[in-house]
Amino acid sequence: MTPSEALVETMAANGVTEVFGIVGSAYMDALDIFPAAGIRFIPVAHEQGAAHMADGYARASGRHGVCIAQNGPGITNFVTAIAAAYWAHSPVVFITPETGSATMGLGGFQETEQLPIFSKITRFQGHVNNPKRMAEIAGRCFDRAMLEMGPAQLNIPRDYFYGDIQAVISPPMRIGRGAGDAAALDEAAALLSSAKFPVILAGGGVTMSEGTSEAVKLAEMLHAPVANSYLHNDSFPASHALWCGPLGYQGSKAAMKLISQADVVLALGTRLGPFGTLPQHGLDYWPASAKIIQVDADAKVLGLVKPISVAIHGDARAAAAALIERLKGRSLACIANLDERNAKISAEKAAWEKELSDWTHERDPFSLEVAKNSKHMHPRQMLRELEKAMPRHAMVSTDIGNICSVSNSYLRFEEPRSMFAAMSFGNCGYAFPVACGAKIAAPDRPAIAYVGDGAWGISLNELLTCAREKIGVTVIVFNNGQWGAEKKNHVDFYSRRFQAVNLDSPSWAKVAQAFGCEGVTVDKLSDVGPALHSAVQAQAHGKCTVLEMMVTQELGDPFRRDALSKPVRYLEKYKAYT
Ligand SMILES: Cc1ncc(C[n+]2csc(CCOP(=O)(O)OP(=O)(O)O)c2C)c(N)n1
Ligand SMILES: [Mg+2]
């Protein structure tokens, strides 16, 4: 076969049915035969969108997301999205055709070294150094993306698509992780059985390992409250009596107050990322003296951020099942105070729900001032309406911004693979293309993106893709006329010296219509639910709708109070800038 055929056959062997990208001569020989291999090529507006879509596709399906682009600029356009996929543990295989091997290093057309650029944001880099090795190296990229749960790069000098080779297409190699070291599991079971106030922190690993039912069973056995790790609100069903909401920025006070009382925490499938456990709502909730059992499929993150007592290198689902086995029939200290703990769980949850319902608007002086004469909706009330109207089985992606962050308190899910947030990389422009990819992976589920009006400017070009490819997603654009999250820092630290934070924008509803999508402006709380409902119905007809929510400029708590300090100026000319 030819190397192009070997590549495409390897993709087919790995179950690839969709690939995102922008057409380019570098890989046209392979692209030509995609249809014959049953692969749909989805042309996008910007390669960043392609890689985000591959990320959303992978996160929604649990299968590889794949993208490809032209050597040089097409590939450098991938960078931000690949970094985001890296921190989201998304098994994206990104194929990077490179300058031809015969001219590499001469500074020809569209030439840049493509491996160093991605070296720190990729779990595996495969370089086809000889066309005869195309199938072997491509296959390894697909295997490693799953083994390491993250992006794998397949770099191919563009002349290596051509030639006559002998190739073996190996079947995919999926390596089971297992529950982890038996002695560590024994130790964890002993700690859990002697715990008086065990709490489970369910992370992304629960979702990725399809371990929800094991997590539920273990929680029920211990009657342990369960918190979601930051931006993994789909790691435990929200309707369950033991669910208490997410930790971290704009998370649940109930989760924070309950975990602060824990004597043993089971951190199940979470790296305990530093941003996700920062104090919030004035609560420094991390239980510093509790025993922490951490389970993760990546041994390198065990004990990396927080001190832990027991490290379990294993699959979250398998480890939970192994712990259930060990705890069966054992006497559990936490059963003695069951009623008392149950009462605490319900009381904290009820208190937080009441607080959220009463928290109709922000109450700091800036927010009160800007909202006073505004006819627009309060963001929190609008978010509550969206929560109430959220369809069953919805997948929601969220961007980076003040309102998207506040939405964390109002996003609850019953099933895994439902929430796709920008995670630790925190790039504005994430949510919309990710929702497009998720929709293509799961066409029967509603796909909804939450995006601030600033971040919308980065990503709205993919409306073209939605219109052209009939991708039915719903975008909720929060129009507050500002880069609000950054403006909040001007308010808190820079004496309201606003610079580059106010946005003058066209009607986003009309812009959407000009792209061939639906666009609706929503200015009344009572219209929020019905507008979401109609937009979700339109998804079935491949219609993308932008719901432009007109909201006040009030601002919730900032992202990084921890990382800023009041300005200090020594030079005379800057003295006024304090
Ligand atoms: C790509 C990128 N550029 C800049 C930032 C810095 N940043 C973080 S939040 C934010 C403001 C977001 O504004 P908007 O999308 O309008 O949402 P809002 O805060 O107003 O709700 C900016 C610029 C970022 N996170 N990512
Ligand atoms: Mg904004």
Short mmCIF file of C-alpha atoms in Angstrom, two decimals, residues 145-513:
data_model
loop_
_atom_site.label_atom_id
_atom_site.label_comp_id
_atom_site.label_asym_id
_atom_site.label_seq_id
_atom_site.Cartn_x
_atom_site.Cartn_y
_atom_site.Cartn_z
CA ALA A 145 -3.44 8.91 23.45
CA MET A 146 -5.63 6.39 25.30
CA LEU A 147 -2.92 4.98 27.54
CA GLU A 148 -1.83 8.42 28.70
CA MET A 149 -5.25 10.08 28.34
CA GLY A 150 -4.09 13.11 26.43
CA PRO A 151 -3.10 14.48 23.06
CA ALA A 152 -0.73 12.54 20.82
CA GLN A 153 0.98 14.20 17.88
CA LEU A 154 1.59 12.38 14.62
CA ASN A 155 4.21 14.37 12.70
CA ILE A 156 4.69 13.44 9.03
CA PRO A 157 7.09 15.06 6.55
CA ARG A 158 4.78 15.80 3.66
CA ASP A 159 6.72 13.78 1.10
CA TYR A 160 6.28 10.69 3.28
CA PHE A 161 2.62 10.33 2.30
CA TYR A 162 3.84 8.96 -1.03
CA GLY A 163 5.59 5.72 -1.99
CA ASP A 164 5.21 1.95 -2.04
CA ILE A 165 5.45 0.24 1.33
CA GLN A 166 4.71 -3.04 3.02
CA ALA A 167 2.59 -2.29 6.07
CA VAL A 168 0.85 -4.22 8.79
CA ILE A 169 -2.19 -2.50 10.32
CA SER A 170 -2.07 -3.60 13.95
CA PRO A 171 -5.25 -3.81 15.98
CA PRO A 172 -5.58 -1.09 18.64
CA MET A 173 -3.80 -1.89 21.89
CA ARG A 174 -5.87 -0.82 24.89
CA ILE A 175 -4.11 -1.54 28.15
CA GLY A 176 -6.25 -2.05 31.25
CA ARG A 177 -5.10 -0.12 34.28
CA GLY A 178 -6.37 -2.26 37.08
CA ALA A 179 -7.30 -1.19 40.58
CA GLY A 180 -3.78 -0.54 41.86
CA ASP A 181 -1.44 -2.01 44.42
CA ALA A 182 -3.18 -4.49 46.74
CA ALA A 183 -1.35 -3.29 49.86
CA ALA A 184 -2.31 0.33 49.15
CA LEU A 185 -5.93 -0.71 48.64
CA ASP A 186 -5.85 -2.62 51.95
CA GLU A 187 -4.49 0.42 53.70
CA ALA A 188 -7.15 2.63 52.11
CA ALA A 189 -9.91 0.22 53.13
CA ALA A 190 -8.62 0.21 56.70
CA LEU A 191 -8.62 4.02 56.79
CA LEU A 192 -12.11 4.20 55.34
CA SER A 193 -13.50 1.65 57.76
CA SER A 194 -12.15 3.57 60.74
CA ALA A 195 -13.26 6.97 59.39
CA LYS A 196 -15.88 8.86 61.35
CA PHE A 197 -16.54 11.45 58.64
CA PRO A 198 -15.44 10.10 55.26
CA VAL A 199 -15.92 12.32 52.22
CA ILE A 200 -15.44 11.36 48.57
CA LEU A 201 -14.05 13.83 46.06
CA ALA A 202 -15.05 12.54 42.63
CA GLY A 203 -12.82 13.73 39.81
CA GLY A 204 -12.62 13.46 36.05
CA GLY A 205 -11.12 10.00 36.42
CA VAL A 206 -14.53 8.71 37.54
CA THR A 207 -16.02 9.87 34.24
CA MET A 208 -13.13 8.72 32.08
CA SER A 209 -13.15 5.25 33.63
CA GLU A 210 -16.97 5.01 33.32
CA GLY A 211 -16.96 4.50 37.06
CA THR A 212 -20.08 6.39 38.13
CA SER A 213 -22.00 3.39 39.43
CA GLU A 214 -19.01 2.17 41.47
CA ALA A 215 -18.59 5.68 42.92
CA VAL A 216 -22.29 5.75 43.83
CA LYS A 217 -22.09 2.30 45.44
CA LEU A 218 -19.04 3.18 47.48
CA ALA A 219 -20.60 6.47 48.61
CA GLU A 220 -23.76 4.65 49.66
CA MET A 221 -21.80 2.02 51.55
CA LEU A 222 -20.04 4.70 53.59
CA HIS A 223 -22.94 7.16 53.49
CA ALA A 224 -20.24 9.60 52.51
CA PRO A 225 -21.06 12.97 51.00
CA VAL A 226 -19.57 13.38 47.53
CA ALA A 227 -18.07 16.56 46.14
CA ASN A 228 -17.23 17.02 42.47
CA SER A 229 -13.69 18.16 41.74
CA TYR A 230 -13.41 21.55 40.07
CA LEU A 231 -15.30 21.71 36.75
CA HIS A 232 -16.14 18.01 36.84
CA ASN A 233 -19.76 18.52 37.92
CA ASP A 234 -20.70 15.41 35.92
CA SER A 235 -18.59 13.06 38.04
CA PHE A 236 -21.51 12.17 40.33
CA PRO A 237 -25.30 12.36 39.74
CA ALA A 238 -26.61 15.62 41.13
CA SER A 239 -29.98 14.21 42.16
CA HIS A 240 -28.33 11.75 44.55
CA ALA A 241 -28.86 12.50 48.23
CA LEU A 242 -25.12 12.27 48.89
CA TRP A 243 -24.10 14.69 46.13
CA CYS A 244 -23.10 18.02 47.53
CA GLY A 245 -21.70 19.93 44.55
CA PRO A 246 -18.38 21.12 43.21
CA LEU A 247 -15.34 22.35 45.10
CA GLY A 248 -13.29 25.27 43.86
CA TYR A 249 -13.99 28.61 42.23
CA GLN A 250 -17.68 29.51 42.45
CA GLY A 251 -18.37 26.03 43.79
CA SER A 252 -20.80 24.78 46.41
CA LYS A 253 -20.57 25.98 50.00
CA ALA A 254 -22.22 22.73 51.06
CA ALA A 255 -19.38 20.72 49.50
CA MET A 256 -16.79 22.98 51.09
CA LYS A 257 -18.33 22.91 54.55
CA LEU A 258 -18.76 19.14 54.48
CA ILE A 259 -15.28 18.32 53.23
CA SER A 260 -13.79 20.64 55.85
CA GLN A 261 -15.15 18.26 58.52
CA ALA A 262 -13.71 15.11 56.94
CA ASP A 263 -11.28 12.93 58.82
CA VAL A 264 -10.69 10.79 55.70
CA VAL A 265 -11.02 12.00 52.10
CA LEU A 266 -11.10 9.58 49.20
CA ALA A 267 -9.89 11.62 46.21
CA LEU A 268 -11.12 9.35 43.44
CA GLY A 269 -9.68 10.02 39.99
CA THR A 270 -8.42 13.52 40.63
CA ARG A 271 -5.00 15.09 40.49
CA LEU A 272 -6.11 17.60 43.17
CA GLY A 273 -5.08 20.46 40.89
CA PRO A 274 -3.96 23.55 42.80
CA PHE A 275 -6.55 25.93 41.32
CA GLY A 276 -9.39 23.56 42.13
CA THR A 277 -8.94 23.63 45.90
CA LEU A 278 -8.27 27.32 46.47
CA PRO A 279 -10.30 28.94 49.27
CA GLN A 280 -13.68 30.22 48.07
CA HIS A 281 -16.53 32.27 49.51
CA GLY A 282 -14.09 33.12 52.31
CA LEU A 283 -13.85 29.43 53.24
CA ASP A 284 -10.46 27.78 53.55
CA TYR A 285 -12.07 24.37 53.45
CA TRP A 286 -9.30 21.90 52.60
CA PRO A 287 -9.09 19.51 55.60
CA ALA A 288 -5.37 19.82 56.26
CA SER A 289 -5.33 17.27 59.09
CA ALA A 290 -7.51 14.65 57.37
CA LYS A 291 -6.04 11.47 55.93
CA ILE A 292 -6.14 11.71 52.16
CA ILE A 293 -6.39 8.63 49.95
CA GLN A 294 -5.66 9.61 46.36
CA VAL A 295 -6.47 7.39 43.37
CA ASP A 296 -5.21 8.38 39.93
CA ALA A 297 -4.33 6.62 36.70
CA ASP A 298 -1.27 8.85 36.38
CA ALA A 299 1.24 7.91 39.11
CA LYS A 300 3.10 11.20 38.66
CA VAL A 301 0.25 13.28 40.08
CA LEU A 302 -0.10 11.25 43.28
CA GLY A 303 0.86 13.45 46.21
CA LEU A 304 2.06 16.13 43.80
CA VAL A 305 -0.07 19.03 44.99
CA LYS A 306 -1.47 17.99 48.37
CA PRO A 307 0.17 15.83 51.01
CA ILE A 308 -1.53 12.42 51.02
CA SER A 309 -1.56 9.37 53.27
CA VAL A 310 -2.23 6.62 50.72
CA ALA A 311 -1.37 6.69 47.02
CA ILE A 312 -3.21 4.34 44.70
CA HIS A 313 -1.99 4.17 41.14
CA GLY A 314 -5.02 2.78 39.39
CA ASP A 315 -8.20 3.20 37.46
CA ALA A 316 -10.88 5.08 39.41
CA ARG A 317 -13.60 2.57 38.58
CA ALA A 318 -11.50 -0.51 39.30
CA ALA A 319 -10.14 1.01 42.51
CA ALA A 320 -13.64 1.90 43.71
CA ALA A 321 -14.78 -1.66 42.97
CA ALA A 322 -11.78 -3.07 44.84
CA LEU A 323 -12.52 -0.86 47.85
CA ILE A 324 -16.17 -1.96 47.82
CA GLU A 325 -15.01 -5.60 47.94
CA ARG A 326 -12.68 -4.89 50.83
CA LEU A 327 -15.30 -2.98 52.82
CA LYS A 328 -18.03 -5.59 52.37
CA GLY A 329 -18.97 -7.19 55.66
CA ARG A 330 -16.52 -5.04 57.55
CA SER A 331 -17.70 -2.95 60.49
CA LEU A 332 -17.59 0.71 59.52
CA ALA A 333 -17.00 3.32 62.22
CA CYS A 334 -18.97 5.90 60.24
CA ILE A 335 -22.20 3.94 60.61
CA ALA A 336 -22.31 4.84 64.31
CA ASN A 337 -22.94 8.51 63.56
CA LEU A 338 -24.96 7.95 60.40
CA ASP A 339 -28.01 9.96 61.42
CA GLU A 340 -25.96 12.86 62.60
CA ARG A 341 -23.99 12.95 59.34
CA ASN A 342 -27.10 12.60 57.21
CA ALA A 343 -28.65 15.52 59.03
CA LYS A 344 -25.53 17.59 58.41
CA ILE A 345 -25.51 16.72 54.71
CA SER A 346 -29.16 17.67 54.20
CA ALA A 347 -28.84 20.82 56.26
CA GLU A 348 -25.76 22.05 54.38
CA LYS A 349 -27.34 21.28 51.02
CA ALA A 350 -30.59 23.01 51.93
CA ALA A 351 -28.74 26.04 53.27
CA TRP A 352 -26.71 26.37 50.07
CA GLU A 353 -29.79 26.02 47.85
CA LYS A 354 -31.56 28.69 49.83
CA GLU A 355 -28.55 30.95 49.67
CA LEU A 356 -28.36 30.48 45.89
CA SER A 357 -32.06 31.21 45.47
CA ASP A 358 -31.75 34.36 47.57
CA TRP A 359 -28.55 35.38 45.82
CA THR A 360 -30.35 37.16 43.01
CA HIS A 361 -27.56 39.67 42.34
CA GLU A 362 -24.07 40.61 43.48
CA ARG A 363 -23.91 42.99 46.40
CA ASP A 364 -20.49 44.66 46.22
CA PRO A 365 -20.53 48.45 45.64
CA PHE A 366 -19.46 48.25 41.97
CA SER A 367 -22.13 45.69 41.12
CA LEU A 368 -24.86 47.60 42.91
CA GLU A 369 -23.86 50.75 41.07
CA VAL A 370 -23.82 49.27 37.56
CA ALA A 371 -26.99 47.27 38.04
CA LYS A 372 -28.99 50.12 39.59
CA ASN A 373 -30.25 51.74 36.41
CA SER A 374 -29.94 48.73 34.15
CA LYS A 375 -32.96 47.15 32.51
CA HIS A 376 -31.03 43.97 31.85
CA MET A 377 -31.16 40.67 33.71
CA HIS A 378 -29.07 39.89 36.76
CA PRO A 379 -26.59 37.18 35.63
CA ARG A 380 -27.34 34.88 38.58
CA GLN A 381 -31.08 34.96 38.02
CA MET A 382 -30.54 34.30 34.31
CA LEU A 383 -28.28 31.34 35.17
CA ARG A 384 -30.90 29.95 37.55
CA GLU A 385 -33.50 30.13 34.77
CA LEU A 386 -31.16 28.26 32.43
CA GLU A 387 -30.63 25.64 35.12
CA LYS A 388 -34.37 25.15 35.52
CA ALA A 389 -34.90 24.85 31.76
CA MET A 390 -31.89 22.60 31.12
CA PRO A 391 -33.02 19.60 29.04
CA ARG A 392 -32.33 16.04 30.17
CA HIS A 393 -29.09 14.51 28.91
CA ALA A 394 -27.72 17.96 28.07
CA MET A 395 -24.03 18.46 27.44
CA VAL A 396 -22.81 21.90 28.50
CA SER A 397 -19.45 23.42 27.67
CA THR A 398 -18.34 26.51 29.55
CA ASP A 399 -15.86 29.20 28.64
CA ILE A 400 -13.58 31.33 30.78
CA GLY A 401 -15.15 34.50 32.12
CA ASN A 402 -16.94 35.88 35.13
CA ILE A 403 -20.45 34.71 34.25
CA CYS A 404 -19.26 31.32 32.99
CA SER A 405 -17.47 30.89 36.30
CA VAL A 406 -20.53 31.85 38.33
CA SER A 407 -22.49 29.29 36.30
CA ASN A 408 -20.52 26.57 38.13
CA SER A 409 -23.03 26.79 40.98
CA TYR A 410 -25.94 26.22 38.64
CA LEU A 411 -24.68 23.35 36.51
CA ARG A 412 -25.84 19.96 37.68
CA PHE A 413 -25.77 16.71 35.75
CA GLU A 414 -27.13 13.21 36.08
CA GLU A 415 -24.77 11.41 33.74
CA PRO A 416 -21.06 11.45 32.94
CA ARG A 417 -19.61 13.12 29.81
CA SER A 418 -21.94 16.08 30.22
CA MET A 419 -19.76 19.00 31.31
CA PHE A 420 -16.87 20.22 29.22
CA ALA A 421 -15.22 23.20 30.80
CA ALA A 422 -12.01 24.92 29.78
CA MET A 423 -10.35 23.30 32.81
CA SER A 424 -6.96 24.42 34.05
CA PHE A 425 -5.66 25.89 30.82
CA GLY A 426 -8.41 28.48 31.06
CA ASN A 427 -8.47 29.80 27.53
CA CYS A 428 -11.23 32.14 26.40
CA GLY A 429 -12.73 30.81 23.17
CA TYR A 430 -12.95 27.20 24.33
CA ALA A 431 -16.62 26.46 24.81
CA PHE A 432 -18.26 26.93 21.42
CA PRO A 433 -16.04 24.72 19.24
CA VAL A 434 -15.91 22.12 22.03
CA ALA A 435 -19.72 21.98 22.03
CA CYS A 436 -19.65 21.51 18.23
CA GLY A 437 -17.31 18.53 18.59
CA ALA A 438 -19.41 17.06 21.39
CA LYS A 439 -22.56 17.40 19.29
CA ILE A 440 -20.97 15.56 16.39
CA ALA A 441 -19.93 12.76 18.77
CA ALA A 442 -23.34 12.56 20.45
CA PRO A 443 -25.88 13.92 17.94
CA ASP A 444 -28.88 12.84 20.00
CA ARG A 445 -27.90 14.84 23.05
CA PRO A 446 -28.53 18.58 23.38
CA ALA A 447 -25.25 20.53 23.16
CA ILE A 448 -25.10 23.93 24.80
CA ALA A 449 -22.17 26.34 25.05
CA TYR A 450 -21.94 29.09 27.70
CA VAL A 451 -19.76 31.92 26.40
CA GLY A 452 -19.03 35.49 27.51
CA ASP A 453 -19.31 38.23 24.90
CA GLY A 454 -15.55 38.80 24.95
CA ALA A 455 -14.65 35.14 24.50
CA TRP A 456 -17.31 34.97 21.82
CA GLY A 457 -15.19 37.26 19.64
CA ILE A 458 -12.42 34.65 19.71
CA SER A 459 -14.60 31.73 18.69
CA LEU A 460 -17.63 32.95 16.75
CA ASN A 461 -16.05 32.19 13.38
CA GLU A 462 -17.13 28.57 13.87
CA LEU A 463 -20.71 29.71 13.22
CA LEU A 464 -19.61 29.26 9.61
CA THR A 465 -18.88 25.61 10.32
CA CYS A 466 -22.24 25.12 12.06
CA ALA A 467 -24.14 26.65 9.16
CA ARG A 468 -22.18 24.79 6.50
CA GLU A 469 -22.10 21.41 8.22
CA LYS A 470 -25.53 21.68 9.88
CA ILE A 471 -24.23 21.29 13.40
CA GLY A 472 -27.12 21.91 15.77
CA VAL A 473 -25.69 23.47 18.89
CA THR A 474 -27.03 26.23 21.12
CA VAL A 475 -24.76 29.05 22.16
CA ILE A 476 -25.67 31.20 25.12
CA VAL A 477 -23.74 34.44 24.78
CA PHE A 478 -23.68 36.48 27.97
CA ASN A 479 -23.74 40.05 26.72
CA ASN A 480 -22.51 42.27 29.54
CA GLY A 481 -20.56 44.56 27.23
CA GLN A 482 -17.25 43.85 28.87
CA TRP A 483 -14.36 41.51 29.43
CA GLY A 484 -15.89 41.17 32.84
CA ALA A 485 -13.52 38.79 34.60
CA GLU A 486 -10.59 41.10 33.94
CA LYS A 487 -12.62 44.21 34.69
CA LYS A 488 -13.22 42.76 38.12
CA ASN A 489 -9.48 43.03 38.76
CA HIS A 490 -9.59 46.71 37.75
CA VAL A 491 -12.34 47.17 40.31
CA ASP A 492 -10.59 45.29 43.11
CA PHE A 493 -6.96 46.25 42.53
CA TYR A 494 -6.64 49.18 40.12
CA SER A 495 -9.04 51.80 41.53
CA ARG A 496 -11.37 51.28 38.56
CA ARG A 497 -8.86 52.47 35.98
CA PHE A 498 -10.65 50.60 33.23
CA GLN A 499 -8.47 49.83 30.28
CA ALA A 500 -9.42 47.66 27.33
CA VAL A 501 -12.25 45.97 29.18
CA ASN A 502 -15.34 47.68 27.79
CA LEU A 503 -16.75 46.08 24.66
CA ASP A 504 -18.69 47.78 21.95
CA SER A 505 -20.33 44.98 20.01
CA PRO A 506 -22.85 44.52 17.23
CA SER A 507 -26.05 42.61 17.92
CA TRP A 508 -24.85 39.05 18.33
CA ALA A 509 -28.28 37.78 17.37
CA LYS A 510 -28.02 39.60 14.03
CA VAL A 511 -24.46 38.44 13.51
CA ALA A 512 -25.64 34.86 13.97
CA GLN A 513 -28.41 35.40 11.44
#
